[in-house]
Every structure is written in C-alpha cells, then in structure tokens.
Amino acid sequence: MAVKIRLQRHGSKKRPFYFIVAANSTSPRDGKFIEKLGTYNPLTVPATVRINREAALEWLNKGAQPTNTVRRILSFKGVLYMKHLMRGVALGLFNETEAKEKFEKWNGEHEQLVVKREEANRKHKADKRHATAQESVRRVEEKSAAKAAAKAEAEAATAATEDAPAAEGEAPTEEA
C-alpha cells in the first residue's frame, strides 16, 4: 500500500481549511485516511500550520511520500531537516543528542526569523494605514481650501460687479 502525506480539504466554499493526513494514495482527496497529522489554514496571515512532528517523521521514515505542498510545509516546520539529521545518526556521523541540539538551534533561528517577518508585516500594514489616513486628510484639506478660494473669488467678483454698475451709474450723471 503506497502511503501519501497530503492535504484534505475542509471548510466552506472559498474558505479552505486543510487537515494534513497520511492516506492511501488511491483513496479520494477528502476521503478515508490512516492518520491525521496536523492542520493548515491558508487564510490567516501568515498561514497557520499545526503539525505533530514525531508522527510525520515516523510516516516519512516508513516511506510515505508527501505531496509538493505538504513537502513545503514539512520543510518549513523542520520535519524534513529532522529526517536528514536522523539519517546522519543512522550512518554514525554523530549521535542523537547532537542531532537534537542541531535541530533546536535551527528551530530557534527559524522561529526568530518567523517573528521578525510577522513584525515587519504588522509594521508595513500600520505604515500603509497611516499613509492612507494622511492622504485622505490631505485630500479633505485640499478640497476645503479649494472651496474657500472659490468662495472668496466669487465674493470678490460679486463685490466688483456691484461696485462697477454703481460707478457706471454715477459716471453718466457727472457727465450730464
């Protein structure tokens, strides 16, 4: 029986939510599975992934083949790196405690990178919101200034037209 580690779609229309499962390769996408390994929610920013690393590693060691998307998820979560380290232990290149230390070091650096990306994303969104607010305030000020200038110009024009007929009316009387 060929086993695949793949995504099983749940959620509603246009709101996907996935289970990461180990399933027989011939079973339908959303059908029967052997074991649920985790969840994946692509709608959150950044995407939320919860996975049982030990179970996923066990299935990979048994020969389960991940799909492309699941391979990226497993790589992001460090399951494939752990498999790589365990192969080094099996070959006798280093012992299991060194492998765990290497994995913990990698995991710490990876978590810092993820936190840094999230903070940069939050900062970018806040800056964008601030810039949009400033732009809208600037537009409102420009409109109010344009209205005030138009009103002042109109008042000046009406004052000039009121003074002009009076001057014209006085001028003929002086001539007469």
PDB file of C-alpha atoms in Angstrom:
ATOM      1  CA  MET A   1       0.000   0.000   0.000  1.00  0.00           C
ATOM      2  CA  ALA A   2       1.528   3.325  -1.126  1.00  0.00           C
ATOM      3  CA  VAL A   3       1.016   6.000   1.505  1.00  0.00           C
ATOM      4  CA  LYS A   4       0.964   9.723   0.776  1.00  0.00           C
ATOM      5  CA  ILE A   5       1.062  12.614   3.196  1.00  0.00           C
ATOM      6  CA  ARG A   6      -1.339  15.139   1.707  1.00  0.00           C
ATOM      7  CA  LEU A   7      -3.891  17.847   2.364  1.00  0.00           C
ATOM      8  CA  GLN A   8      -7.534  17.008   2.947  1.00  0.00           C
ATOM      9  CA  ARG A   9      -9.823  19.978   2.252  1.00  0.00           C
ATOM     10  CA  HIS A  10     -12.389  21.103   4.788  1.00  0.00           C
ATOM     11  CA  GLY A  11     -14.092  24.412   5.389  1.00  0.00           C
ATOM     12  CA  SER A  12     -16.778  26.103   3.355  1.00  0.00           C
ATOM     13  CA  LYS A  13     -16.901  27.477  -0.146  1.00  0.00           C
ATOM     14  CA  LYS A  14     -13.993  29.887  -0.795  1.00  0.00           C
ATOM     15  CA  ARG A  15     -12.864  29.469   2.853  1.00  0.00           C
ATOM     16  CA  PRO A  16     -10.481  26.484   2.749  1.00  0.00           C
ATOM     17  CA  PHE A  17      -9.107  24.747   5.794  1.00  0.00           C
ATOM     18  CA  TYR A  18      -6.959  21.641   5.445  1.00  0.00           C
ATOM     19  CA  PHE A  19      -6.093  18.591   7.508  1.00  0.00           C
ATOM     20  CA  ILE A  20      -2.628  17.154   6.904  1.00  0.00           C
ATOM     21  CA  VAL A  21      -3.181  13.404   6.706  1.00  0.00           C
ATOM     22  CA  ALA A  22      -1.410  10.181   5.891  1.00  0.00           C
ATOM     23  CA  ALA A  23      -3.638   8.358   3.429  1.00  0.00           C
ATOM     24  CA  ASN A  24      -3.579   5.549   0.913  1.00  0.00           C
ATOM     25  CA  SER A  25      -2.596   7.014  -2.451  1.00  0.00           C
ATOM     26  CA  THR A  26      -5.670   5.516  -4.125  1.00  0.00           C
ATOM     27  CA  SER A  27      -8.208   6.949  -1.672  1.00  0.00           C
ATOM     28  CA  PRO A  28     -10.128  10.125  -2.657  1.00  0.00           C
ATOM     29  CA  ARG A  29      -8.751  13.533  -1.663  1.00  0.00           C
ATOM     30  CA  ASP A  30     -11.317  14.146   1.073  1.00  0.00           C
ATOM     31  CA  GLY A  31     -11.999  10.502   1.768  1.00  0.00           C
ATOM     32  CA  LYS A  32     -10.668   7.840   4.082  1.00  0.00           C
ATOM     33  CA  PHE A  33      -7.285   8.430   5.735  1.00  0.00           C
ATOM     34  CA  ILE A  34      -4.974   6.476   8.007  1.00  0.00           C
ATOM     35  CA  GLU A  35      -3.869   9.166  10.463  1.00  0.00           C
ATOM     36  CA  LYS A  36      -4.390  12.904  10.927  1.00  0.00           C
ATOM     37  CA  LEU A  37      -1.005  14.604  11.344  1.00  0.00           C
ATOM     38  CA  GLY A  38      -1.987  18.256  11.641  1.00  0.00           C
ATOM     39  CA  THR A  39      -3.876  21.228  10.232  1.00  0.00           C
ATOM     40  CA  TYR A  40      -3.150  24.013   7.745  1.00  0.00           C
ATOM     41  CA  ASN A  41      -5.112  27.274   7.482  1.00  0.00           C
ATOM     42  CA  PRO A  42      -4.011  29.369   4.476  1.00  0.00           C
ATOM     43  CA  LEU A  43      -6.456  32.204   5.220  1.00  0.00           C
ATOM     44  CA  THR A  44      -4.549  33.654   8.159  1.00  0.00           C
ATOM     45  CA  VAL A  45      -1.575  35.946   7.601  1.00  0.00           C
ATOM     46  CA  PRO A  46       0.852  34.276   7.923  1.00  0.00           C
ATOM     47  CA  ALA A  47      -0.684  30.865   7.252  1.00  0.00           C
ATOM     48  CA  THR A  48      -1.257  28.783  10.391  1.00  0.00           C
ATOM     49  CA  VAL A  49       0.261  25.297  10.473  1.00  0.00           C
ATOM     50  CA  ARG A  50      -0.039  22.858  13.363  1.00  0.00           C
ATOM     51  CA  ILE A  51       1.647  19.505  12.890  1.00  0.00           C
ATOM     52  CA  ASN A  52       2.680  16.534  15.008  1.00  0.00           C
ATOM     53  CA  ARG A  53       6.378  16.385  14.071  1.00  0.00           C
ATOM     54  CA  GLU A  54       7.006  12.963  15.558  1.00  0.00           C
ATOM     55  CA  ALA A  55       4.113  11.311  13.706  1.00  0.00           C
ATOM     56  CA  ALA A  56       5.050  12.996  10.418  1.00  0.00           C
ATOM     57  CA  LEU A  57       8.677  11.920  10.838  1.00  0.00           C
ATOM     58  CA  GLU A  58       7.546   8.370  11.593  1.00  0.00           C
ATOM     59  CA  TRP A  59       5.456   8.250   8.393  1.00  0.00           C
ATOM     60  CA  LEU A  60       8.333   9.673   6.335  1.00  0.00           C
ATOM     61  CA  ASN A  61      10.664   7.020   7.754  1.00  0.00           C
ATOM     62  CA  LYS A  62       8.121   4.359   6.806  1.00  0.00           C
ATOM     63  CA  GLY A  63       8.272   5.564   3.202  1.00  0.00           C
ATOM     64  CA  ALA A  64       5.260   7.862   2.896  1.00  0.00           C
ATOM     65  CA  GLN A  65       5.614  10.360   0.063  1.00  0.00           C
ATOM     66  CA  PRO A  66       4.486  13.941   0.739  1.00  0.00           C
ATOM     67  CA  THR A  67       2.788  15.970  -1.982  1.00  0.00           C
ATOM     68  CA  ASN A  68       4.544  19.148  -3.149  1.00  0.00           C
ATOM     69  CA  THR A  69       2.562  21.475  -0.884  1.00  0.00           C
ATOM     70  CA  VAL A  70       2.949  19.214   2.130  1.00  0.00           C
ATOM     71  CA  ARG A  71       6.666  18.862   1.378  1.00  0.00           C
ATOM     72  CA  ARG A  72       6.986  22.682   1.639  1.00  0.00           C
ATOM     73  CA  ILE A  73       5.018  22.665   4.906  1.00  0.00           C
ATOM     74  CA  LEU A  74       7.152  19.865   6.365  1.00  0.00           C
ATOM     75  CA  SER A  75      10.295  21.688   5.301  1.00  0.00           C
ATOM     76  CA  PHE A  76       9.059  24.919   6.900  1.00  0.00           C
ATOM     77  CA  LYS A  77       8.269  23.127  10.153  1.00  0.00           C
ATOM     78  CA  GLY A  78      11.629  21.303  10.174  1.00  0.00           C
ATOM     79  CA  VAL A  79      10.360  17.745   9.786  1.00  0.00           C
ATOM     80  CA  LEU A  80      12.481  17.130   6.685  1.00  0.00           C
ATOM     81  CA  TYR A  81      15.541  18.617   8.428  1.00  0.00           C
ATOM     82  CA  MET A  82      14.951  16.274  11.373  1.00  0.00           C
ATOM     83  CA  LYS A  83      14.718  13.345   8.949  1.00  0.00           C
ATOM     84  CA  HIS A  84      18.030  14.467   7.436  1.00  0.00           C
ATOM     85  CA  LEU A  85      19.642  14.602  10.896  1.00  0.00           C
ATOM     86  CA  MET A  86      18.280  11.175  11.853  1.00  0.00           C
ATOM     87  CA  ARG A  87      19.820   9.737   8.690  1.00  0.00           C
ATOM     88  CA  GLY A  88      23.176  11.121   9.894  1.00  0.00           C
ATOM     89  CA  VAL A  89      22.616   9.384  13.228  1.00  0.00           C
ATOM     90  CA  ALA A  90      21.824   6.114  11.434  1.00  0.00           C
ATOM     91  CA  LEU A  91      25.036   6.402   9.403  1.00  0.00           C
ATOM     92  CA  GLY A  92      27.029   7.051  12.607  1.00  0.00           C
ATOM     93  CA  LEU A  93      28.177  10.563  11.701  1.00  0.00           C
ATOM     94  CA  PHE A  94      27.002  11.919  15.074  1.00  0.00           C
ATOM     95  CA  ASN A  95      24.831  10.801  17.968  1.00  0.00           C
ATOM     96  CA  GLU A  96      21.177  11.574  18.656  1.00  0.00           C
ATOM     97  CA  THR A  97      21.836  14.261  21.289  1.00  0.00           C
ATOM     98  CA  GLU A  98      23.968  16.223  18.791  1.00  0.00           C
ATOM     99  CA  ALA A  99      21.183  15.865  16.242  1.00  0.00           C
ATOM    100  CA  LYS A 100      18.639  17.213  18.727  1.00  0.00           C
ATOM    101  CA  GLU A 101      20.966  20.124  19.606  1.00  0.00           C
ATOM    102  CA  LYS A 102      21.370  20.986  15.914  1.00  0.00           C
ATOM    103  CA  PHE A 103      17.628  20.819  15.418  1.00  0.00           C
ATOM    104  CA  GLU A 104      16.945  23.020  18.459  1.00  0.00           C
ATOM    105  CA  LYS A 105      19.495  25.569  17.213  1.00  0.00           C
ATOM    106  CA  TRP A 106      17.881  25.592  13.756  1.00  0.00           C
ATOM    107  CA  ASN A 107      14.395  25.787  15.256  1.00  0.00           C
ATOM    108  CA  GLY A 108      15.327  28.778  17.438  1.00  0.00           C
ATOM    109  CA  GLU A 109      16.806  30.670  14.484  1.00  0.00           C
ATOM    110  CA  HIS A 110      13.805  29.759  12.351  1.00  0.00           C
ATOM    111  CA  GLU A 111      11.332  30.973  14.994  1.00  0.00           C
ATOM    112  CA  GLN A 112      13.208  34.287  15.281  1.00  0.00           C
ATOM    113  CA  LEU A 113      13.019  34.700  11.524  1.00  0.00           C
ATOM    114  CA  VAL A 114       9.274  33.996  11.536  1.00  0.00           C
ATOM    115  CA  VAL A 115       8.694  36.503  14.365  1.00  0.00           C
ATOM    116  CA  LYS A 116      10.762  39.107  12.513  1.00  0.00           C
ATOM    117  CA  ARG A 117       8.666  38.579   9.361  1.00  0.00           C
ATOM    118  CA  GLU A 118       5.429  38.914  11.325  1.00  0.00           C
ATOM    119  CA  GLU A 119       6.630  42.150  12.938  1.00  0.00           C
ATOM    120  CA  ALA A 120       7.688  43.521   9.558  1.00  0.00           C
ATOM    121  CA  ASN A 121       4.280  42.599   8.151  1.00  0.00           C
ATOM    122  CA  ARG A 122       2.489  44.351  11.048  1.00  0.00           C
ATOM    123  CA  LYS A 123       4.711  47.429  10.665  1.00  0.00           C
ATOM    124  CA  HIS A 124       4.091  47.537   6.921  1.00  0.00           C
ATOM    125  CA  LYS A 125       0.322  47.359   7.450  1.00  0.00           C
ATOM    126  CA  ALA A 126       0.441  50.093  10.107  1.00  0.00           C
ATOM    127  CA  ASP A 127       2.548  52.334   7.865  1.00  0.00           C
ATOM    128  CA  LYS A 128       0.177  51.732   4.972  1.00  0.00           C
ATOM    129  CA  ARG A 129      -2.847  52.581   7.150  1.00  0.00           C
ATOM    130  CA  HIS A 130      -1.097  55.738   8.399  1.00  0.00           C
ATOM    131  CA  ALA A 131      -0.178  56.819   4.871  1.00  0.00           C
ATOM    132  CA  THR A 132      -3.744  56.238   3.677  1.00  0.00           C
ATOM    133  CA  ALA A 133      -5.108  58.285   6.560  1.00  0.00           C
ATOM    134  CA  GLN A 134      -2.682  61.125   5.850  1.00  0.00           C
ATOM    135  CA  GLU A 135      -3.598  61.042   2.165  1.00  0.00           C
ATOM    136  CA  SER A 136      -7.322  61.268   2.936  1.00  0.00           C
ATOM    137  CA  VAL A 137      -6.724  64.166   5.377  1.00  0.00           C
ATOM    138  CA  ARG A 138      -4.631  65.937   2.736  1.00  0.00           C
ATOM    139  CA  ARG A 139      -7.405  65.484   0.141  1.00  0.00           C
ATOM    140  CA  VAL A 140     -10.034  66.873   2.526  1.00  0.00           C
ATOM    141  CA  GLU A 141      -7.835  69.877   3.319  1.00  0.00           C
ATOM    142  CA  GLU A 142      -7.233  70.497  -0.386  1.00  0.00           C
ATOM    143  CA  LYS A 143     -10.970  70.347  -1.112  1.00  0.00           C
ATOM    144  CA  SER A 144     -11.817  72.719   1.743  1.00  0.00           C
ATOM    145  CA  ALA A 145      -9.040  75.109   0.649  1.00  0.00           C
ATOM    146  CA  ALA A 146     -10.307  74.982  -2.941  1.00  0.00           C
ATOM    147  CA  LYS A 147     -13.866  75.668  -1.774  1.00  0.00           C
ATOM    148  CA  ALA A 148     -12.701  78.573   0.389  1.00  0.00           C
ATOM    149  CA  ALA A 149     -10.669  80.014  -2.514  1.00  0.00           C
ATOM    150  CA  ALA A 150     -13.619  79.633  -4.891  1.00  0.00           C
ATOM    151  CA  LYS A 151     -15.940  81.277  -2.369  1.00  0.00           C
ATOM    152  CA  ALA A 152     -13.522  84.173  -1.802  1.00  0.00           C
ATOM    153  CA  GLU A 153     -13.118  84.597  -5.564  1.00  0.00           C
ATOM    154  CA  ALA A 154     -16.884  84.554  -6.048  1.00  0.00           C
ATOM    155  CA  GLU A 155     -17.342  87.164  -3.299  1.00  0.00           C
ATOM    156  CA  ALA A 156     -14.653  89.327  -4.846  1.00  0.00           C
ATOM    157  CA  ALA A 157     -16.311  89.023  -8.245  1.00  0.00           C
ATOM    158  CA  THR A 158     -19.746  89.927  -6.861  1.00  0.00           C
ATOM    159  CA  ALA A 159     -18.270  92.870  -4.963  1.00  0.00           C
ATOM    160  CA  ALA A 160     -16.545  94.042  -8.130  1.00  0.00           C
ATOM    161  CA  THR A 161     -19.755  93.710 -10.168  1.00  0.00           C
ATOM    162  CA  GLU A 162     -21.750  95.585  -7.539  1.00  0.00           C
ATOM    163  CA  ASP A 163     -19.207  98.415  -7.478  1.00  0.00           C
ATOM    164  CA  ALA A 164     -18.890  98.562 -11.268  1.00  0.00           C
ATOM    165  CA  PRO A 165     -22.575  99.375 -12.074  1.00  0.00           C
ATOM    166  CA  ALA A 166     -22.631 101.980  -9.341  1.00  0.00           C
ATOM    167  CA  ALA A 167     -19.550 103.585 -10.815  1.00  0.00           C
ATOM    168  CA  GLU A 168     -21.052 103.423 -14.275  1.00  0.00           C
ATOM    169  CA  GLY A 169     -24.308 104.896 -12.986  1.00  0.00           C
ATOM    170  CA  GLU A 170     -22.510 107.755 -11.273  1.00  0.00           C
ATOM    171  CA  ALA A 171     -20.306 108.495 -14.224  1.00  0.00           C
ATOM    172  CA  PRO A 172     -23.146 109.388 -16.627  1.00  0.00           C
ATOM    173  CA  THR A 173     -24.719 111.666 -14.042  1.00  0.00           C
ATOM    174  CA  GLU A 174     -21.478 113.534 -13.706  1.00  0.00           C
ATOM    175  CA  GLU A 175     -21.242 113.966 -17.423  1.00  0.00           C
ATOM    176  CA  ALA A 176     -24.756 115.264 -17.663  1.00  0.00           C
TER     177      ALA A 176
END
